[in-house]
Coordinates of C-alpha atoms in Angstrom, one line a residue:
X1 CA -0.1 0.0 0.0
X2 CA 1.4 3.4 -0.9
X3 CA 1.8 6.1 1.6
X4 CA 0.3 9.3 1.0
X5 CA 2.9 12.1 1.0
X6 CA 3.0 15.9 0.0
X7 CA 6.0 17.3 -2.0
X8 CA 7.7 20.2 -0.4
X9 CA 7.3 23.6 -2.2
X10 CA 9.4 24.3 -5.3
X11 CA 12.6 26.2 -4.6
X12 CA 12.4 25.2 -1.0
X13 CA 15.4 26.1 1.3
X14 CA 17.3 23.3 3.0
X15 CA 19.5 24.6 5.8
X16 CA 21.4 21.3 6.1
X17 CA 23.2 19.4 3.4
X18 CA 20.8 17.5 1.2
X19 CA 22.8 14.3 2.0
X20 CA 21.8 14.8 5.6
X21 CA 18.2 15.7 5.2
X22 CA 17.2 12.8 3.1
X23 CA 18.1 9.1 3.8
X24 CA 18.0 7.7 0.1
X25 CA 18.6 9.4 -3.2
X26 CA 16.5 7.8 -6.0
X27 CA 18.9 8.7 -9.0
X28 CA 17.9 8.7 -12.4
X29 CA 20.5 7.4 -14.8
X30 CA 20.5 8.5 -18.3
X31 CA 21.7 12.2 -18.1
X32 CA 22.1 12.1 -14.4
X33 CA 24.9 9.6 -13.6
X34 CA 25.8 8.5 -17.2
X35 CA 25.3 9.2 -20.8
X36 CA 25.6 6.1 -23.0
X37 CA 28.6 4.2 -21.6
X38 CA 30.4 7.0 -20.0
X39 CA 29.8 8.7 -16.5
X40 CA 28.5 12.3 -16.4
X41 CA 31.6 14.4 -15.5
X42 CA 32.5 14.3 -11.8
X43 CA 29.2 12.2 -11.1
X44 CA 31.0 9.2 -9.6
X45 CA 33.1 11.3 -7.3
X46 CA 30.1 13.4 -6.2
X47 CA 28.2 10.2 -5.3
X48 CA 31.0 8.8 -3.4
X49 CA 31.2 12.1 -1.3
X50 CA 27.4 11.9 -0.8
X51 CA 27.6 8.4 0.3
X52 CA 30.2 9.3 3.0
X53 CA 27.9 11.8 4.3
X54 CA 25.4 9.0 5.1
X55 CA 23.3 9.2 2.0
X56 CA 22.2 5.8 0.7
X57 CA 22.1 5.7 -3.2
X58 CA 19.4 4.0 -5.3
X59 CA 19.4 3.9 -9.1
X60 CA 16.2 4.4 -10.7
X61 CA 15.7 4.1 -14.5
X62 CA 12.8 4.2 -17.0
X63 CA 15.1 2.4 -19.4
X64 CA 14.1 -1.3 -19.4
X65 CA 16.8 -2.6 -21.7
X66 CA 19.0 -4.3 -19.2
X67 CA 18.5 -6.2 -16.1
X68 CA 19.3 -4.6 -12.8
X69 CA 22.5 -6.7 -12.3
X70 CA 24.0 -5.4 -15.7
X71 CA 23.2 -1.9 -14.8
X72 CA 24.8 -2.4 -11.4
X73 CA 27.9 -3.8 -13.1
X74 CA 28.0 -0.7 -15.4
X75 CA 27.8 1.6 -12.4
X76 CA 30.5 -0.4 -10.5
X77 CA 32.9 0.1 -13.4
X78 CA 32.8 3.9 -12.5
X79 CA 34.1 3.0 -9.1
X80 CA 30.9 3.1 -7.4
X81 CA 29.8 0.7 -4.6
X82 CA 26.8 -0.9 -6.0
X83 CA 25.0 -4.1 -6.2
X84 CA 22.0 -5.3 -8.2
X85 CA 19.5 -4.6 -5.2
X86 CA 20.5 -0.9 -5.3
X87 CA 18.9 -0.7 -8.9
X88 CA 15.3 -0.5 -9.8
X89 CA 14.2 -0.6 -13.4
X90 CA 10.8 0.1 -15.0
X91 CA 10.9 -3.4 -16.1
X92 CA 10.8 -4.6 -12.6
X93 CA 7.9 -2.0 -11.8
X94 CA 6.0 -3.3 -14.8
X95 CA 6.4 -7.0 -13.9
X96 CA 5.2 -6.2 -10.3
X97 CA 2.1 -4.8 -11.8
X98 CA 1.3 -7.8 -14.0
X99 CA 2.1 -10.2 -11.2
X100 CA -0.4 -8.5 -9.0
X101 CA -3.0 -9.2 -11.5
X102 CA -2.2 -12.6 -13.0
X103 CA -1.0 -15.8 -11.4
X104 CA 2.5 -17.2 -11.2
X105 CA 3.6 -18.8 -14.6
X106 CA 1.2 -16.7 -16.7
X107 CA 2.6 -16.1 -20.3
X108 CA 3.5 -12.5 -21.1
X109 CA 4.6 -11.5 -24.5
X110 CA 7.8 -9.3 -24.4
X111 CA 8.3 -6.6 -26.8
X112 CA 11.9 -5.5 -25.5
X113 CA 14.9 -7.3 -24.4
X114 CA 16.7 -9.0 -21.6
X115 CA 15.7 -6.4 -19.1
X116 CA 12.1 -7.3 -19.5
X117 CA 12.6 -11.1 -19.4
X118 CA 14.7 -11.0 -16.3
X119 CA 12.2 -8.9 -14.5
X120 CA 9.2 -11.2 -15.6
X121 CA 11.1 -14.3 -14.3
X122 CA 12.1 -12.4 -11.0
X123 CA 8.3 -12.0 -10.3
X124 CA 7.3 -15.7 -11.2
X125 CA 5.9 -14.8 -14.8
X126 CA 6.8 -16.7 -18.1
X127 CA 8.2 -14.4 -20.8
X128 CA 7.2 -15.4 -24.3
X129 CA 8.1 -14.2 -27.6
X130 CA 5.3 -14.9 -29.9
X131 CA 1.5 -14.2 -29.8
X132 CA 0.9 -17.7 -30.8
X133 CA 1.6 -18.6 -27.0
X134 CA -1.7 -16.7 -26.1
X135 CA -0.2 -14.3 -23.7
X136 CA -2.3 -12.7 -20.9
X137 CA -0.4 -9.5 -21.2
X138 CA 2.0 -7.6 -23.4
X139 CA 4.8 -5.7 -21.9
X140 CA 7.0 -3.3 -23.8
X141 CA 10.1 -1.6 -23.0
X142 CA 13.0 0.0 -24.8
X143 CA 15.8 -2.2 -26.5
X144 CA 17.7 -1.2 -29.5
X145 CA 16.8 -4.5 -31.2
X146 CA 13.0 -4.0 -31.1
X147 CA 11.9 -4.3 -34.7
X148 CA 8.7 -4.5 -36.8
X149 CA 8.0 -7.9 -36.2
X150 CA 8.0 -7.5 -32.5
X151 CA 5.8 -4.3 -32.7
X152 CA 3.4 -6.1 -35.1
X153 CA 3.3 -9.4 -32.8
X154 CA 2.4 -7.1 -29.7
X155 CA -0.2 -5.2 -31.7
X156 CA -1.8 -8.6 -32.7
X157 CA -1.7 -9.9 -29.1
X158 CA -3.3 -6.9 -27.7
X159 CA -6.0 -6.9 -30.3
X160 CA -6.7 -10.6 -29.3
X161 CA -7.2 -9.4 -25.8
X162 CA -3.8 -9.4 -24.2
X163 CA -3.6 -6.5 -21.5
X164 CA -0.9 -4.0 -22.6
X165 CA 1.8 -2.6 -20.2
X166 CA 4.5 -0.1 -21.1
X167 CA 7.6 0.3 -19.0
X168 CA 7.6 4.2 -19.8
X169 CA 6.5 6.7 -22.5
X170 CA 9.8 8.8 -22.8
X171 CA 9.9 9.9 -26.4
X172 CA 13.7 10.4 -26.4
X173 CA 16.8 8.9 -24.7
X174 CA 20.1 10.4 -24.4
X175 CA 22.9 8.7 -25.9
X176 CA 26.7 9.5 -26.8
X177 CA 25.9 10.6 -30.1
X178 CA 22.8 12.8 -29.0
X179 CA 19.2 12.4 -28.6
X180 CA 17.5 9.2 -29.9
X181 CA 14.1 7.6 -30.2
X182 CA 12.9 6.4 -26.8
X183 CA 10.2 3.8 -25.8
X184 CA 7.3 6.4 -26.1
X185 CA 8.1 6.4 -29.8
X186 CA 7.9 2.7 -30.2
X187 CA 4.8 2.7 -28.0
X188 CA 3.2 5.1 -30.4
X189 CA 3.9 2.7 -33.3
X190 CA 1.7 -0.1 -31.5
X191 CA -0.9 2.5 -30.4
X192 CA -1.4 3.2 -34.1
X193 CA -2.5 -0.5 -34.6
X194 CA -4.6 -0.9 -31.5
X195 CA -7.8 0.7 -29.9
X196 CA -6.4 0.8 -26.1
X197 CA -3.7 2.7 -24.2
X198 CA -1.0 0.9 -22.3
X199 CA -0.7 0.8 -18.5
X200 CA 2.4 2.7 -17.6
X201 CA 5.0 1.7 -14.9
X202 CA 7.6 4.2 -15.2
X203 CA 8.0 7.9 -14.3
X204 CA 6.1 10.0 -14.2
X205 CA 3.5 7.4 -13.3
X206 CA 3.6 6.2 -9.6
X207 CA 4.3 2.5 -9.9
X208 CA 8.3 3.0 -10.4
X209 CA 8.8 5.3 -7.6
X210 CA 6.6 3.4 -5.4
X211 CA 8.4 0.2 -6.0
X212 CA 11.6 1.9 -5.6
X213 CA 10.7 3.4 -2.2
X214 CA 9.6 0.0 -1.0
X215 CA 12.6 -2.0 -2.2
X216 CA 15.0 0.5 -0.9
X217 CA 13.2 1.0 2.3
X218 CA 13.4 4.7 1.9
X219 CA 11.8 7.1 4.8
X220 CA 12.9 10.4 3.3
X221 CA 13.6 9.9 -0.4
X222 CA 15.1 12.5 -2.6
X223 CA 14.4 12.0 -6.4
X224 CA 17.1 13.3 -8.6
X225 CA 16.7 13.8 -12.3
X226 CA 17.3 15.9 -15.4
X227 CA 13.8 15.4 -17.0
X228 CA 10.9 17.7 -15.7
X229 CA 8.3 15.6 -17.5
X230 CA 9.3 12.3 -15.8
X231 CA 11.7 12.5 -13.0
X232 CA 10.4 15.7 -11.3
X233 CA 6.7 15.1 -12.2
X234 CA 7.0 11.6 -10.9
X235 CA 8.4 13.0 -7.5
X236 CA 5.5 15.3 -7.4
X237 CA 3.1 12.6 -8.1
X238 CA 4.1 10.5 -5.2
X239 CA 4.7 13.5 -3.0
X240 CA 8.4 13.4 -2.4
X241 CA 11.2 15.9 -2.7
X242 CA 13.1 16.4 -6.0
X243 CA 16.4 17.7 -7.1
X244 CA 16.8 18.8 -10.8
X245 CA 20.3 18.7 -12.2
X246 CA 21.4 20.6 -15.5
X247 CA 23.4 17.6 -16.8
X248 CA 20.8 15.9 -19.1
X249 CA 17.6 16.7 -21.4
X250 CA 16.1 19.9 -19.9
X251 CA 17.7 23.2 -19.1
X252 CA 16.9 26.6 -17.6
X253 CA 14.6 27.7 -20.2
X254 CA 12.5 24.5 -19.9
X255 CA 12.5 25.2 -16.0
X256 CA 11.1 28.6 -16.7
X257 CA 8.3 27.1 -18.8
X258 CA 7.5 24.2 -16.4
X259 CA 3.8 23.9 -15.3
X260 CA 3.2 23.6 -11.6
X261 CA 3.4 19.7 -11.5
X262 CA 7.1 19.8 -13.0
X263 CA 8.6 22.3 -10.8
X264 CA 11.4 20.8 -8.5
X265 CA 12.0 21.1 -4.9
X266 CA 15.7 22.2 -5.5
X267 CA 17.8 23.0 -8.6
X268 CA 21.5 22.6 -9.1
X269 CA 24.2 22.3 -11.6
X270 CA 25.1 18.7 -10.7
X271 CA 25.4 16.2 -8.3
X272 CA 27.9 18.2 -6.4
X273 CA 24.9 19.9 -4.7
X274 CA 24.2 16.8 -2.4
X275 CA 26.8 17.7 0.4
X276 CA 25.5 21.3 0.1
X277 CA 22.6 23.4 1.6
X278 CA 20.0 24.8 -0.6
X279 CA 19.1 28.6 -0.1
X280 CA 15.5 29.5 -0.5
X281 CA 13.8 32.5 -2.3
X282 CA 12.6 35.6 -0.4
X283 CA 9.6 37.2 -1.9
X284 CA 8.8 40.9 -1.5
X285 CA 6.0 42.1 -3.9
X286 CA 7.4 41.5 -7.3
X287 CA 10.9 41.2 -6.0
X288 CA 12.4 37.7 -5.7
X289 CA 15.8 37.4 -3.9
X290 CA 18.2 34.4 -3.4
X291 CA 21.4 35.3 -1.7
X292 CA 23.1 38.1 -3.6
X293 CA 20.6 38.1 -6.6
X294 CA 17.2 39.8 -6.9
X295 CA 14.9 39.3 -9.9
X296 CA 11.6 40.7 -11.1
X297 CA 9.4 40.6 -14.2
X298 CA 9.3 44.0 -16.0
X299 CA 7.4 44.4 -19.3
X300 CA 7.4 40.7 -19.8
X301 CA 11.2 40.2 -19.3
X302 CA 13.2 39.2 -16.2
X303 CA 15.4 41.9 -14.9
X304 CA 18.1 40.6 -12.5
X305 CA 20.6 42.6 -10.3
X306 CA 23.2 41.6 -7.9
X307 CA 26.0 39.2 -7.8
X308 CA 26.9 35.5 -6.4
X309 CA 26.5 32.0 -7.4
X310 CA 24.9 31.4 -10.8
X311 CA 22.3 29.0 -9.4
X312 CA 21.3 31.4 -6.8
X313 CA 20.5 33.8 -9.5
X314 CA 18.5 31.0 -11.5
X315 CA 16.4 30.4 -8.3
X316 CA 15.5 34.0 -8.2
X317 CA 14.6 34.1 -11.8
X318 CA 12.5 31.1 -11.7
X319 CA 10.5 32.3 -8.5
X320 CA 9.8 35.6 -10.5
X321 CA 8.6 33.9 -13.5
X322 CA 6.7 31.3 -12.0
X323 CA 5.0 33.8 -9.8
X324 CA 4.2 35.9 -12.9
X325 CA 2.6 33.2 -14.8
X326 CA 0.7 31.8 -11.8
X327 CA -0.9 35.1 -11.0
X328 CA -4.6 35.3 -11.6
X329 CA -6.1 37.7 -14.1
X330 CA -6.2 41.2 -12.7
X331 CA -9.6 42.6 -12.0
X332 CA -10.8 45.5 -14.0
X333 CA -12.2 48.9 -13.0
X334 CA -16.1 48.8 -12.5
X335 CA -16.7 51.9 -14.9
X336 CA -17.6 50.7 -18.2
X337 CA -15.9 51.7 -21.7
X338 CA -17.2 54.5 -24.1
X339 CA -19.3 51.6 -25.7
X340 CA -20.8 50.5 -22.5
X341 CA -18.7 47.3 -22.1
X342 CA -16.5 46.3 -19.3
X343 CA -12.9 45.5 -20.5
X344 CA -11.9 42.0 -20.0
X345 CA -9.4 41.0 -17.1
X346 CA -5.8 41.2 -18.0
X347 CA -4.5 37.6 -18.3
X348 CA -1.2 36.5 -16.6
X349 CA 1.6 36.0 -19.1
X350 CA 1.7 32.6 -20.9
X351 CA 4.4 30.2 -19.9
X352 CA 7.3 30.7 -22.2
X353 CA 6.3 34.2 -23.1
X354 CA 8.5 35.9 -20.4
X355 CA 12.2 36.6 -21.6
X356 CA 14.8 35.2 -19.6
X357 CA 17.8 35.2 -21.9
X358 CA 19.4 38.6 -20.8
X359 CA 18.9 37.6 -17.1
X360 CA 20.5 34.1 -17.5
X361 CA 23.4 36.0 -19.2
X362 CA 23.5 38.3 -16.2
X363 CA 23.9 35.5 -13.7
X364 CA 26.4 33.5 -15.9
X365 CA 24.0 30.8 -17.3
X366 CA 23.9 31.3 -20.9
X367 CA 22.2 28.6 -23.1

């Protein structure tokens, strides 16, 4: 049974090191710990420092292509102290969902790779590779070897009545060569041939994070990710704190445009923030101050003054932008216009309409 929690407010202050406030870090992998085969610069060293501060490290991934043990071996190659039990994949979350509905030994058609077959076996299910096996369910997850035959067979099984599960709906996946199509793109291919939507296990849906919290015995978890629409939204969906880092898919411009359910508790350049405190933002009317920086929205652009650390400036900028776009429409004067009609209320600026480039340049965070 899941525990109901409430996420801290976006841009909250933390007056102690994050590694001391939280007991388990739920670390996204792609774009946070590694990109392709290589570690994000300084990530392993920063994680070792956080572990020395007492923070337990869990590795949480929407990528279902590899079993947890293989992911653990990859992370261990960076010098990290990690075993398979420290890794939770969307394949495991999907397998748990299926096992909760179907009896042990039930056949499940795999549209994916070893990560899915391993997870299904872990939960007592029988992975099959053909719709001729009359599967009770179809589970789909990213793997570079997924081809048209697999996609077509999955569609056939779903149209014959098999229940459809997807590990995640991420449209892209970061690779060493750049962005590439993710599982969400392949899910769309099957969706074009069927009349139902899949049940989704991975972020931002609740199952993966709830499974991770349970398996890692986390009491005060901190979700750490680079994607607002999966990592941060997922943390908000289960009511836990989140740390956004700038080493992956989304950047400061994406943060400024983020809807309320995708705004992080904390923001930082990278995992080096874990042994550090997080300053909050003081709001005085339209002025938003974080440490040495003050930002406000003037004529649909952010004006920022002061000096200090760039990410303190970013916090002030984000606070000013989010407050502006969240402001309700301003009431109009009671008197009517010359034509006898009352003017419409002035709406808040649309997300993305507030210029922030000059402000980011001013604090030292050019795109």
